[in-house]
mmCIF file of C-alpha atoms and ligand atoms in Angstrom:
data_model
loop_
_atom_site.group_PDB
_atom_site.id
_atom_site.type_symbol
_atom_site.label_atom_id
_atom_site.label_comp_id
_atom_site.label_asym_id
_atom_site.label_seq_id
_atom_site.Cartn_x
_atom_site.Cartn_y
_atom_site.Cartn_z
ATOM 1 C CA UNK C 738 0.088 0.105 0.126
ATOM 2 C CA UNK C 739 1.049 3.483 -0.590
ATOM 3 C CA UNK C 740 0.090 6.319 1.811
ATOM 4 C CA UNK C 741 0.335 9.688 1.928
ATOM 5 C CA UNK C 742 0.475 11.071 5.578
ATOM 6 C CA UNK C 743 0.088 14.717 6.181
ATOM 7 C CA UNK C 744 1.425 16.455 9.366
ATOM 8 C CA UNK C 745 3.836 13.596 9.644
ATOM 9 C CA UNK C 746 6.620 15.652 11.379
ATOM 10 C CA UNK C 747 4.330 16.490 14.225
ATOM 11 C CA UNK C 748 3.718 14.769 17.498
ATOM 12 C CA UNK C 749 0.988 12.038 16.425
ATOM 13 C CA UNK C 750 1.913 12.231 12.800
ATOM 14 C CA UNK C 751 5.501 11.266 13.326
ATOM 15 C CA UNK C 752 4.525 8.470 15.642
ATOM 16 C CA UNK C 753 2.362 6.963 13.430
ATOM 17 C CA UNK C 754 4.855 6.773 10.683
ATOM 18 C CA UNK C 755 7.221 5.197 12.917
ATOM 19 C CA UNK C 756 4.625 2.813 14.079
ATOM 20 C CA UNK C 757 3.322 2.051 10.548
ATOM 21 C CA UNK C 758 6.656 1.415 8.946
ATOM 22 C CA UNK C 759 7.904 -1.187 11.674
ATOM 23 C CA UNK C 760 4.428 -3.168 11.577
ATOM 24 C CA UNK C 761 3.862 -2.997 7.978
ATOM 25 C CA UNK C 762 7.164 -2.842 6.526
ATOM 26 C CA UNK C 763 6.543 -3.309 2.661
ATOM 27 C CA UNK C 764 4.222 -0.092 2.726
ATOM 28 C CA UNK C 765 5.269 3.002 1.355
ATOM 29 C CA UNK C 766 4.876 6.506 2.992
ATOM 30 C CA UNK C 767 5.125 9.780 2.007
ATOM 31 C CA UNK C 768 5.393 12.517 4.697
ATOM 32 C CA UNK C 769 4.085 15.787 3.255
ATOM 33 C CA UNK C 770 4.755 18.266 5.993
ATOM 34 C CA UNK C 771 5.465 22.245 6.068
ATOM 35 C CA UNK C 772 7.310 22.222 9.076
ATOM 36 C CA UNK C 773 5.748 24.922 11.030
ATOM 37 C CA UNK C 774 7.088 25.839 14.367
ATOM 38 C CA UNK C 775 5.487 22.270 15.785
ATOM 39 C CA UNK C 776 6.989 20.141 12.544
ATOM 40 C CA UNK C 777 10.339 18.523 13.508
ATOM 41 C CA UNK C 778 12.237 15.963 11.601
ATOM 42 C CA UNK C 779 13.954 15.038 14.622
ATOM 43 C CA UNK C 780 10.914 13.205 15.447
ATOM 44 C CA UNK C 781 11.548 10.891 12.206
ATOM 45 C CA UNK C 782 15.368 10.466 12.915
ATOM 46 C CA UNK C 783 15.017 6.219 13.085
ATOM 47 C CA UNK C 784 13.273 5.972 9.764
ATOM 48 C CA UNK C 785 14.609 8.846 7.591
ATOM 49 C CA UNK C 786 17.072 6.571 5.523
ATOM 50 C CA UNK C 787 14.443 3.662 4.956
ATOM 51 C CA UNK C 788 13.746 3.552 1.573
ATOM 52 C CA UNK C 789 10.206 3.112 1.819
ATOM 53 C CA UNK C 790 9.951 6.461 3.312
ATOM 54 C CA UNK C 791 9.892 9.824 1.776
ATOM 55 C CA UNK C 792 9.833 13.371 3.222
ATOM 56 C CA UNK C 793 8.448 16.289 0.996
ATOM 57 C CA UNK C 794 8.508 19.916 2.778
ATOM 58 C CA UNK C 795 5.240 21.503 1.642
ATOM 59 C CA UNK C 796 1.720 22.859 2.254
ATOM 60 C CA UNK C 797 -1.475 21.094 2.207
ATOM 61 C CA UNK C 798 -3.327 24.079 0.767
ATOM 62 C CA UNK C 799 -0.911 23.893 -2.498
ATOM 63 C CA UNK C 800 -3.503 22.358 -4.921
ATOM 64 C CA UNK C 801 -0.548 21.702 -7.586
ATOM 65 C CA UNK C 802 1.760 19.872 -5.258
ATOM 66 C CA UNK C 803 -1.051 18.044 -3.479
ATOM 67 C CA UNK C 804 -2.606 16.720 -6.885
ATOM 68 C CA UNK C 805 0.986 15.462 -7.723
ATOM 69 C CA UNK C 806 1.428 13.658 -4.873
ATOM 70 C CA UNK C 807 -1.638 11.990 -4.439
ATOM 71 C CA UNK C 808 -1.011 10.213 -7.827
ATOM 72 C CA UNK C 809 -0.779 6.118 -7.347
ATOM 73 C CA UNK C 810 -1.821 6.721 -3.504
ATOM 74 C CA UNK C 811 -4.220 3.920 -2.192
ATOM 75 C CA UNK C 812 -5.110 6.118 1.108
ATOM 76 C CA UNK C 813 -4.296 9.480 2.815
ATOM 77 C CA UNK C 814 -3.736 9.608 6.445
ATOM 78 C CA UNK C 815 -4.649 13.261 7.329
ATOM 79 C CA UNK C 816 -2.788 14.851 10.852
ATOM 80 C CA UNK C 817 -1.398 18.194 9.422
ATOM 81 C CA UNK C 818 -3.359 21.047 11.344
ATOM 82 C CA UNK C 819 -2.697 23.773 13.759
ATOM 83 C CA UNK C 820 -3.201 22.016 16.808
ATOM 84 C CA UNK C 821 -2.699 24.161 19.999
ATOM 85 C CA UNK C 822 -6.124 25.856 21.556
ATOM 86 C CA UNK C 823 -4.191 28.969 23.034
ATOM 87 C CA UNK C 824 -2.645 29.768 19.757
ATOM 88 C CA UNK C 825 -6.129 29.615 18.015
ATOM 89 C CA UNK C 826 -7.451 32.396 20.908
ATOM 90 C CA UNK C 827 -4.517 34.635 19.613
ATOM 91 C CA UNK C 828 -5.245 34.406 16.088
ATOM 92 C CA UNK C 829 -7.234 31.623 13.905
ATOM 93 C CA UNK C 830 -6.029 32.432 10.561
ATOM 94 C CA UNK C 831 -3.623 29.770 10.328
ATOM 95 C CA UNK C 832 -6.129 27.590 11.647
ATOM 96 C CA UNK C 833 -8.885 28.062 9.210
ATOM 97 C CA UNK C 834 -6.285 28.290 6.394
ATOM 98 C CA UNK C 835 -4.789 24.816 7.097
ATOM 99 C CA UNK C 836 -7.627 22.909 9.241
ATOM 100 C CA UNK C 837 -10.213 24.181 6.902
ATOM 101 C CA UNK C 838 -8.777 24.812 3.302
ATOM 102 C CA UNK C 839 -6.083 22.596 3.666
ATOM 103 C CA UNK C 840 -8.380 19.380 4.304
ATOM 104 C CA UNK C 841 -10.673 20.700 1.256
ATOM 105 C CA UNK C 842 -7.730 20.773 -1.143
ATOM 106 C CA UNK C 843 -6.844 17.247 0.214
ATOM 107 C CA UNK C 844 -10.396 15.851 -0.265
ATOM 108 C CA UNK C 845 -10.884 17.528 -3.903
ATOM 109 C CA UNK C 846 -7.298 15.635 -4.768
ATOM 110 C CA UNK C 847 -8.666 12.183 -3.273
ATOM 111 C CA UNK C 848 -12.063 12.993 -5.113
ATOM 112 C CA UNK C 849 -10.313 13.479 -8.618
ATOM 113 C CA UNK C 850 -8.216 10.440 -8.489
ATOM 114 C CA UNK C 851 -10.275 7.546 -7.903
ATOM 115 C CA UNK C 852 -9.493 4.632 -5.597
ATOM 116 C CA UNK C 853 -8.052 6.853 -2.548
ATOM 117 C CA UNK C 854 -9.255 6.053 0.717
ATOM 118 C CA UNK C 855 -9.245 9.335 3.172
ATOM 119 C CA UNK C 856 -8.817 8.922 6.803
ATOM 120 C CA UNK C 857 -9.322 12.079 8.567
ATOM 121 C CA UNK C 858 -7.815 12.638 12.195
ATOM 122 C CA UNK C 859 -9.710 14.601 14.710
ATOM 123 C CA UNK C 860 -10.406 15.489 17.923
ATOM 124 C CA UNK C 861 -13.234 15.100 20.998
ATOM 125 C CA UNK C 862 -13.201 18.972 21.323
ATOM 126 C CA UNK C 863 -15.491 19.074 18.172
ATOM 127 C CA UNK C 864 -18.098 18.070 20.788
ATOM 128 C CA UNK C 865 -17.822 20.973 22.996
ATOM 129 C CA UNK C 866 -17.396 20.713 26.542
ATOM 130 C CA UNK C 867 -19.160 18.393 29.362
ATOM 131 C CA UNK C 868 -20.419 19.171 32.921
ATOM 132 C CA UNK C 869 -18.692 17.043 35.429
ATOM 133 C CA UNK C 870 -21.490 14.774 35.690
ATOM 134 C CA UNK C 871 -22.611 14.662 31.797
ATOM 135 C CA UNK C 872 -22.467 11.297 29.891
ATOM 136 C CA UNK C 873 -19.225 10.847 27.952
ATOM 137 C CA UNK C 874 -18.773 12.029 24.525
ATOM 138 C CA UNK C 875 -19.678 9.235 21.754
ATOM 139 C CA UNK C 876 -20.245 8.997 18.094
ATOM 140 C CA UNK C 877 -23.825 10.592 18.489
ATOM 141 C CA UNK C 878 -22.790 13.627 20.617
ATOM 142 C CA UNK C 879 -24.011 16.884 18.606
ATOM 143 C CA UNK C 880 -21.100 19.006 17.315
ATOM 144 C CA UNK C 881 -20.671 22.171 19.551
ATOM 145 C CA UNK C 882 -17.147 23.407 19.507
ATOM 146 C CA UNK C 883 -16.428 26.373 21.696
ATOM 147 C CA UNK C 884 -12.943 27.428 20.803
ATOM 148 C CA UNK C 885 -11.445 28.540 17.426
ATOM 149 C CA UNK C 886 -9.212 25.532 17.265
ATOM 150 C CA UNK C 887 -12.223 23.140 17.553
ATOM 151 C CA UNK C 888 -14.526 24.867 15.044
ATOM 152 C CA UNK C 889 -11.666 24.439 12.729
ATOM 153 C CA UNK C 890 -11.684 21.116 13.463
ATOM 154 C CA UNK C 891 -15.413 20.504 13.413
ATOM 155 C CA UNK C 892 -15.670 22.470 9.938
ATOM 156 C CA UNK C 893 -13.272 19.936 8.480
ATOM 157 C CA UNK C 894 -14.862 17.045 9.816
ATOM 158 C CA UNK C 895 -18.118 18.177 8.229
ATOM 159 C CA UNK C 896 -16.350 18.662 5.004
ATOM 160 C CA UNK C 897 -15.283 15.162 5.275
ATOM 161 C CA UNK C 898 -18.261 13.520 5.549
ATOM 162 C CA UNK C 899 -19.799 15.974 2.829
ATOM 163 C CA UNK C 900 -17.409 14.545 0.406
ATOM 164 C CA UNK C 901 -18.688 11.131 1.624
ATOM 165 C CA UNK C 902 -22.308 11.794 1.043
ATOM 166 C CA UNK C 903 -22.109 14.031 -2.174
ATOM 167 C CA UNK C 904 -19.039 12.498 -3.838
ATOM 168 C CA UNK C 905 -19.065 8.864 -2.604
ATOM 169 C CA UNK C 906 -15.510 9.453 -1.207
ATOM 170 C CA UNK C 907 -14.519 6.487 0.883
ATOM 171 C CA UNK C 908 -13.409 8.119 4.276
ATOM 172 C CA UNK C 909 -13.315 7.527 7.880
ATOM 173 C CA UNK C 910 -13.135 9.734 10.787
ATOM 174 C CA UNK C 911 -11.540 9.520 14.261
ATOM 175 C CA UNK C 912 -12.446 11.847 17.291
ATOM 176 C CA UNK C 913 -9.595 10.936 19.903
ATOM 177 C CA UNK C 914 -9.115 12.599 23.332
ATOM 178 C CA UNK C 915 -5.712 14.250 24.501
ATOM 179 C CA UNK C 916 -2.685 12.238 23.452
ATOM 180 C CA UNK C 917 0.664 12.611 25.653
ATOM 181 C CA UNK C 918 3.649 10.959 24.897
ATOM 182 C CA UNK C 919 7.233 11.351 23.513
ATOM 183 C CA UNK C 920 8.146 14.039 21.057
ATOM 184 C CA UNK C 921 4.891 16.008 22.061
ATOM 185 C CA UNK C 922 5.659 20.053 21.749
ATOM 186 C CA UNK C 923 6.544 21.540 24.982
ATOM 187 C CA UNK C 924 3.465 24.292 24.303
ATOM 188 C CA UNK C 925 0.971 21.302 25.697
ATOM 189 C CA UNK C 926 0.022 20.498 29.170
ATOM 190 C CA UNK C 927 2.095 17.738 29.768
ATOM 191 C CA UNK C 928 5.279 18.427 28.155
ATOM 192 C CA UNK C 929 5.449 21.978 29.259
ATOM 193 C CA UNK C 930 4.920 21.116 32.765
ATOM 194 C CA UNK C 931 7.617 18.508 32.674
ATOM 195 C CA UNK C 932 10.407 20.406 30.697
ATOM 196 C CA UNK C 933 9.932 23.620 32.991
ATOM 197 C CA UNK C 934 10.480 21.428 36.215
ATOM 198 C CA UNK C 935 13.197 19.937 34.576
ATOM 199 C CA UNK C 936 14.614 23.340 33.910
ATOM 200 C CA UNK C 937 13.688 24.442 37.480
ATOM 201 C CA UNK C 938 11.010 26.843 36.397
ATOM 202 C CA UNK C 939 7.582 26.957 37.913
ATOM 203 C CA UNK C 940 4.231 25.802 35.882
ATOM 204 C CA UNK C 941 1.502 27.759 34.942
ATOM 205 C CA UNK C 942 -1.988 26.362 36.074
ATOM 206 C CA UNK C 943 -4.980 27.618 34.353
ATOM 207 C CA UNK C 944 -7.692 29.047 36.313
ATOM 208 C CA UNK C 945 -8.654 26.522 39.145
ATOM 209 C CA UNK C 946 -6.913 23.469 37.812
ATOM 210 C CA UNK C 947 -10.457 21.525 38.005
ATOM 211 C CA UNK C 948 -10.613 21.230 34.253
ATOM 212 C CA UNK C 949 -10.944 17.849 33.173
ATOM 213 C CA UNK C 950 -9.366 15.864 30.166
ATOM 214 C CA UNK C 951 -9.232 12.111 29.124
ATOM 215 C CA UNK C 952 -5.532 11.254 28.327
ATOM 216 C CA UNK C 953 -4.388 8.810 26.053
ATOM 217 C CA UNK C 954 -0.860 7.280 25.126
ATOM 218 C CA UNK C 955 0.087 8.288 21.683
ATOM 219 C CA UNK C 956 0.973 4.605 20.631
ATOM 220 C CA UNK C 957 -2.470 3.489 21.703
ATOM 221 C CA UNK C 958 -4.088 6.287 19.762
ATOM 222 C CA UNK C 959 -2.244 5.288 16.425
ATOM 223 C CA UNK C 960 -3.065 1.606 17.064
ATOM 224 C CA UNK C 961 -6.569 2.932 17.148
ATOM 225 C CA UNK C 962 -6.397 4.791 13.907
ATOM 226 C CA UNK C 963 -4.641 1.451 12.422
ATOM 227 C CA UNK C 964 -7.587 -0.254 13.109
ATOM 228 C CA UNK C 965 -10.099 2.213 11.626
ATOM 229 C CA UNK C 966 -8.270 2.162 8.688
ATOM 230 C CA UNK C 967 -8.471 -1.746 8.346
ATOM 231 C CA UNK C 968 -11.667 -2.168 10.070
ATOM 232 C CA UNK C 969 -13.828 0.539 10.151
ATOM 233 C CA UNK C 970 -17.021 1.080 7.860
ATOM 234 C CA UNK C 971 -16.454 3.300 5.077
ATOM 235 C CA UNK C 972 -18.502 6.653 6.029
ATOM 236 C CA UNK C 973 -18.333 6.027 9.714
ATOM 237 C CA UNK C 974 -16.659 7.709 12.783
ATOM 238 C CA UNK C 975 -14.885 6.238 15.415
ATOM 239 C CA UNK C 976 -14.500 7.817 18.925
ATOM 240 C CA UNK C 977 -10.762 6.804 20.269
ATOM 241 C CA UNK C 978 -10.412 7.794 24.290
ATOM 242 C CA UNK C 979 -7.687 6.622 26.743
ATOM 243 C CA UNK C 980 -10.384 6.138 29.638
ATOM 244 C CA UNK C 981 -8.193 8.189 32.183
ATOM 245 C CA UNK C 982 -10.021 11.340 33.341
ATOM 246 C CA UNK C 983 -7.894 13.859 35.245
ATOM 247 C CA UNK C 984 -8.231 17.051 36.339
ATOM 248 C CA UNK C 985 -5.488 19.285 35.447
ATOM 249 C CA UNK C 986 -4.726 19.794 39.166
ATOM 250 C CA UNK C 987 -4.320 15.985 39.817
ATOM 251 C CA UNK C 988 -1.925 15.650 36.333
ATOM 252 C CA UNK C 989 0.156 18.734 38.228
ATOM 253 C CA UNK C 990 0.359 16.853 41.251
ATOM 254 C CA UNK C 991 1.293 13.417 39.554
ATOM 255 C CA UNK C 992 4.046 15.185 37.434
ATOM 256 C CA UNK C 993 5.195 17.500 40.483
ATOM 257 C CA UNK C 994 5.580 14.216 42.542
ATOM 258 C CA UNK C 995 7.530 12.192 39.972
ATOM 259 C CA UNK C 996 9.829 14.752 39.485
ATOM 260 C CA UNK C 997 10.293 15.189 43.281
ATOM 261 C CA UNK C 998 8.999 19.021 43.511
ATOM 262 C CA UNK C 999 6.599 20.065 45.659
ATOM 263 C CA UNK C 1000 3.600 22.463 45.006
ATOM 264 C CA UNK C 1001 5.389 25.905 45.611
ATOM 265 C CA UNK C 1002 6.178 25.156 41.830
ATOM 266 C CA UNK C 1003 2.816 25.693 40.755
ATOM 267 C CA UNK C 1004 1.650 29.412 39.539
ATOM 268 C CA UNK C 1005 -1.763 29.707 38.828
ATOM 269 C CA UNK C 1006 -1.996 32.144 35.941
ATOM 270 C CA UNK C 1007 -5.446 33.575 34.504
ATOM 271 C CA UNK C 1008 -7.570 30.919 32.576
ATOM 272 C CA UNK C 1009 -7.834 30.442 29.005
ATOM 273 C CA UNK C 1010 -10.505 32.609 27.514
ATOM 274 C CA UNK C 1011 -13.844 29.706 26.819
ATOM 275 C CA UNK C 1012 -11.661 27.092 28.570
ATOM 276 C CA UNK C 1013 -13.689 23.948 27.812
ATOM 277 C CA UNK C 1014 -14.528 22.249 31.433
ATOM 278 C CA UNK C 1015 -14.264 18.520 30.640
ATOM 279 C CA UNK C 1016 -13.700 16.023 27.732
ATOM 280 C CA UNK C 1017 -14.388 12.296 28.200
ATOM 281 C CA UNK C 1018 -14.761 9.543 25.450
ATOM 282 C CA UNK C 1019 -17.010 6.462 25.504
ATOM 283 C CA UNK C 1020 -15.254 3.924 23.655
ATOM 284 C CA UNK C 1021 -17.915 1.403 23.430
ATOM 285 C CA UNK C 1022 -18.292 1.386 19.649
ATOM 286 C CA UNK C 1023 -14.632 0.693 18.948
ATOM 287 C CA UNK C 1024 -14.329 -1.923 21.270
ATOM 288 C CA UNK C 1025 -17.185 -3.638 20.018
ATOM 289 C CA UNK C 1026 -16.966 -3.352 16.199
ATOM 290 C CA UNK C 1027 -12.876 -2.906 15.958
ATOM 291 C CA UNK C 1028 -12.203 -4.646 19.059
ATOM 292 C CA UNK C 1029 -9.643 -1.894 20.047
ATOM 293 C CA UNK C 1030 -8.910 -0.572 23.659
ATOM 294 C CA UNK C 1031 -5.968 1.396 25.129
ATOM 295 C CA UNK C 1032 -3.335 -0.951 26.385
ATOM 296 C CA UNK C 1033 -1.242 1.809 28.053
ATOM 297 C CA UNK C 1034 -2.171 2.299 32.063
ATOM 298 C CA UNK C 1035 -1.665 5.921 32.607
ATOM 299 C CA UNK C 1036 1.024 5.462 35.380
ATOM 300 C CA UNK C 1037 2.919 3.367 33.187
ATOM 301 C CA UNK C 1038 2.271 5.845 30.248
ATOM 302 C CA UNK C 1039 3.334 8.859 32.357
ATOM 303 C CA UNK C 1040 6.435 7.751 33.875
ATOM 304 C CA UNK C 1041 7.691 6.738 30.277
ATOM 305 C CA UNK C 1042 7.447 9.851 29.178
ATOM 306 C CA UNK C 1043 8.805 11.679 32.008
ATOM 307 C CA UNK C 1044 11.733 9.537 31.557
ATOM 308 C CA UNK C 1045 11.752 10.233 27.883
ATOM 309 C CA UNK C 1046 11.836 14.008 28.404
ATOM 310 C CA UNK C 1047 14.551 13.197 31.016
ATOM 311 C CA UNK C 1048 16.793 11.378 28.551
ATOM 312 C CA UNK C 1049 16.025 13.766 25.566
ATOM 313 C CA UNK C 1050 16.867 17.276 26.972
ATOM 314 C CA UNK C 1051 18.591 17.976 23.686
ATOM 315 C CA UNK C 1052 15.713 17.369 21.940
ATOM 316 C CA UNK C 1053 13.323 19.891 23.657
ATOM 317 C CA UNK C 1054 16.126 22.689 24.574
ATOM 318 C CA UNK C 1055 16.526 23.079 21.262
ATOM 319 C CA UNK C 1056 13.124 23.968 20.547
ATOM 320 C CA UNK C 1057 12.739 25.893 23.955
ATOM 321 C CA UNK C 1058 15.624 27.923 22.953
ATOM 322 C CA UNK C 1059 14.598 28.936 19.689
ATOM 323 C CA UNK C 1060 11.056 30.168 18.061
ATOM 324 C CA UNK C 1061 9.048 28.802 21.110
ATOM 325 C CA UNK C 1062 11.127 31.133 23.660
ATOM 326 C CA UNK C 1063 9.602 34.155 22.063
ATOM 327 C CA UNK C 1064 5.827 32.775 22.242
ATOM 328 C CA UNK C 1065 6.479 31.390 25.687
ATOM 329 C CA UNK C 1066 7.676 35.082 26.898
ATOM 330 C CA UNK C 1067 4.988 36.651 24.911
ATOM 331 C CA UNK C 1068 2.160 33.996 26.750
ATOM 332 C CA UNK C 1069 3.423 34.129 30.438
ATOM 333 C CA UNK C 1070 5.498 37.278 30.559
ATOM 334 C CA UNK C 1071 8.649 35.437 31.587
HETATM 335 P P1 NAD M 1113 1.357 18.808 15.914
HETATM 336 O O1 NAD M 1113 0.929 20.431 16.133
HETATM 337 O O2 NAD M 1113 2.351 18.499 16.846
HETATM 338 O O3 NAD M 1113 1.702 18.418 14.445
HETATM 339 C C1 NAD M 1113 1.003 19.213 13.458
HETATM 340 C C2 NAD M 1113 1.985 18.996 12.184
HETATM 341 O O4 NAD M 1113 1.134 19.272 10.957
HETATM 342 C C3 NAD M 1113 3.184 19.658 12.251
HETATM 343 O O5 NAD M 1113 4.300 18.969 12.068
HETATM 344 C C4 NAD M 1113 2.940 20.699 11.147
HETATM 345 O O6 NAD M 1113 4.131 21.378 10.308
HETATM 346 C C5 NAD M 1113 2.044 20.238 10.256
HETATM 347 N N1 NAD M 1113 1.429 21.277 9.542
HETATM 348 C C6 NAD M 1113 0.724 22.266 9.972
HETATM 349 N N2 NAD M 1113 0.253 23.028 9.162
HETATM 350 C C7 NAD M 1113 0.437 22.303 7.665
HETATM 351 C C8 NAD M 1113 0.328 22.439 6.106
HETATM 352 N N3 NAD M 1113 -0.348 23.847 5.861
HETATM 353 N N4 NAD M 1113 0.720 21.769 5.220
HETATM 354 C C9 NAD M 1113 1.626 20.749 5.936
HETATM 355 N N5 NAD M 1113 1.633 20.242 7.109
HETATM 356 C C10 NAD M 1113 1.411 21.244 8.088
HETATM 357 O O7 NAD M 1113 -0.350 18.387 16.364
HETATM 358 P P2 NAD M 1113 -0.419 16.931 16.795
HETATM 359 O O8 NAD M 1113 -0.665 16.955 18.280
HETATM 360 O O9 NAD M 1113 0.751 15.723 16.190
HETATM 361 O O10 NAD M 1113 -1.623 16.563 16.413
HETATM 362 C C11 NAD M 1113 -2.260 15.761 14.846
HETATM 363 C C12 NAD M 1113 -3.698 15.782 14.653
HETATM 364 O O11 NAD M 1113 -4.274 15.216 15.817
HETATM 365 C C13 NAD M 1113 -4.467 17.264 14.051
HETATM 366 O O12 NAD M 1113 -5.178 16.903 13.352
HETATM 367 C C14 NAD M 1113 -5.196 17.553 15.578
HETATM 368 O O13 NAD M 1113 -6.395 17.902 15.651
HETATM 369 C C15 NAD M 1113 -5.341 15.977 15.893
HETATM 370 N N6 NAD M 1113 -5.615 15.681 17.448
HETATM 371 C C16 NAD M 1113 -4.547 16.172 18.176
HETATM 372 C C17 NAD M 1113 -4.656 15.642 19.651
HETATM 373 C C18 NAD M 1113 -3.540 15.613 20.767
HETATM 374 O O14 NAD M 1113 -3.889 15.621 21.714
HETATM 375 N N7 NAD M 1113 -2.240 16.268 20.638
HETATM 376 C C19 NAD M 1113 -6.026 14.680 20.254
HETATM 377 C C20 NAD M 1113 -6.682 14.615 19.086
HETATM 378 C C21 NAD M 1113 -6.841 15.174 17.924
HETATM 379 O O1 TDX M 1114 0.186 26.017 30.465
HETATM 380 C C1 TDX M 1114 -0.768 25.411 30.198
HETATM 381 N N1 TDX M 1114 -1.726 25.569 31.754
HETATM 382 C C2 TDX M 1114 -2.943 24.846 31.686
HETATM 383 O O2 TDX M 1114 -3.478 24.698 32.773
HETATM 384 C C3 TDX M 1114 -1.683 24.610 29.163
HETATM 385 C C4 TDX M 1114 -0.716 24.636 27.958
HETATM 386 C C5 TDX M 1114 -2.655 24.073 29.649
HETATM 387 N N2 TDX M 1114 -3.393 24.088 30.673
HETATM 388 C C6 TDX M 1114 -4.387 23.144 30.918
HETATM 389 C C7 TDX M 1114 -5.583 23.710 29.562
HETATM 390 C C8 TDX M 1114 -6.534 22.254 29.511
HETATM 391 O O3 TDX M 1114 -7.600 22.102 30.358
HETATM 392 O O4 TDX M 1114 -4.360 21.998 30.229
HETATM 393 C C9 TDX M 1114 -5.296 21.212 29.647
HETATM 394 C C10 TDX M 1114 -4.523 20.608 28.804
HETATM 395 O O5 TDX M 1114 -4.243 21.970 27.715
HETATM 396 P P1 TDX M 1114 -3.574 21.600 26.547
HETATM 397 O O6 TDX M 1114 -2.265 20.400 26.803
HETATM 398 O O7 TDX M 1114 -3.303 22.749 25.598
HETATM 399 O O8 TDX M 1114 -4.263 20.720 25.574
HETATM 400 P P2 TDX M 1114 -5.949 20.820 24.936
HETATM 401 O O9 TDX M 1114 -6.695 22.442 25.063
HETATM 402 O O10 TDX M 1114 -7.029 19.975 26.102
HETATM 403 O O11 TDX M 1114 -6.169 20.335 23.536
HETATM 404 C C11 TDX M 1114 -5.328 19.063 23.090
HETATM 405 O O12 TDX M 1114 -6.351 17.744 23.257
HETATM 406 C C12 TDX M 1114 -7.026 17.846 22.056
HETATM 407 C C13 TDX M 1114 -4.765 19.395 22.032
HETATM 408 O O13 TDX M 1114 -3.664 20.346 22.292
HETATM 409 C C14 TDX M 1114 -5.725 19.545 20.821
HETATM 410 O O14 TDX M 1114 -5.086 19.380 19.513
HETATM 411 C C15 TDX M 1114 -6.471 18.038 20.656
HETATM 412 O O15 TDX M 1114 -7.084 18.380 19.738
#
C-alpha cells in the first residue's frame, strides 16, 4: 500500500509513521509536512533513511503539489493541522487556512483521483464541553465546538463527511481525546510542565485547575487509527479515548511527585478564555466493532513519558531556545 501522511513531522503523525513502517514494512509512506513551529524532522530520525519513506516539505493548501503527490496513492492519513487551542485564541487565521481549506484541498485531490481512501484525524473537542456529571462523548454527540481551534476541526470533519455523502469518497474519521507521549511539542500541558520542572521553572496552571481531560498514550491512539483504517466502516466516525479522566490539578500533582517537586512550583495564572470544562470519551463502539481498547495504563505511560523528556533534553532544549522562547515570553511574560 502507498500512503500519503500529512503532518507526519508533528507529534502524533511522526509516531504514526514510525509505528506503521515498523508494522507494515512493505508499505510506502510519503510524509507531506510544511514544518511549522510544531513540525520537527528530529522526530523521524530512526526512519529517515528507510527506502519506503519519503519526506516532502510542502503545504497541504498547495493544490498543484497535492494533486501531484496523490497520483498512485491508496490511502491519505490526514494529521496536518494547527493544533494548539491557546494559539487559536490569539489568532485563528492559520487554523482556518490549514485545518479547513487544507482539508478541502486534500479531499478534492482524493476525489479527482479515483480509488483513494481518506482517513481524517480529528479531536473530541468538536463535541464541546461536558459538565462534571454529563455522560461521556460518543459518536452520536452533536457537534458544539467552543474554541476557534475546535471550530476549525469541526468544519473539517463536516467537509470530510460531506465528500462521502456528495461524492461517495471513501472516508473514515477518528475523534480522539488528549494525547501524551514522547516528541510532544512543549506548549501542551504535559511536556510544558515536565520540561519547565526539569529546567527548575514554575508551571502555569490555568484558572482553578479543575478542568478535566481524558488522556491517552499516543501509541494507543495510533493503534486505534490503524484499526479504523483496516476494519472501520466507510463513512463512519470512531471515538478513541484513554479512559483516564484527570483534572489538571491531579495531573500536576502526579508530575510534581514523579519529578520530586512540591506545590510551590505551581503558578496559578489567568484562565484560558472559553476554557472547556471537561472532555471524556465513551469507547463502546471501537471496543465492540474493532476490538480496540487502550493498552497503556496512565501510571506506566506518564512515567515512560517523563523519563523520555529526562533522557532527551537535547530534543526539547533546541525547541525551547528557539522560536518557542519568544512565544513563551509573550504568553507568560517570563
Ligand atoms: P502538531 O501540532 O504536533 O503537528 C502538526 C503537524 O502538521 C506539524 O508537523 C506541522 O508542521 C504540520 N502542518 C501544519 N500546517 C501544515 C500545512 N499547511 N501543510 C503541511 N503540514 C502542516 O499536532 P499533533 O498534536 O500531532 O496533532 C495531529 C492531529 O491530531 C491534528 O489534526 C490534531 O487536531 C489531532 N488531534 C490531536 C490531539 C492531541 O492531543 N495532540 C488529540 C486529538 C486529535
Ligand atoms: O500551560 C498550560 N496550563 C494549563 O493549565 C497549558 C498549556 C494547558 N493548561 C490546561 C488547559 C487544558 O485544560 O491543561 C489542559 C490541557 O491543555 P492542552 O495541553 O493545551 O490541551 P487541550 O487544550 O486540552 O487540547 C489538546 O487535546 C485535544 C490538543 O492540544 C488538541 O490538539 C487536541 O485536539
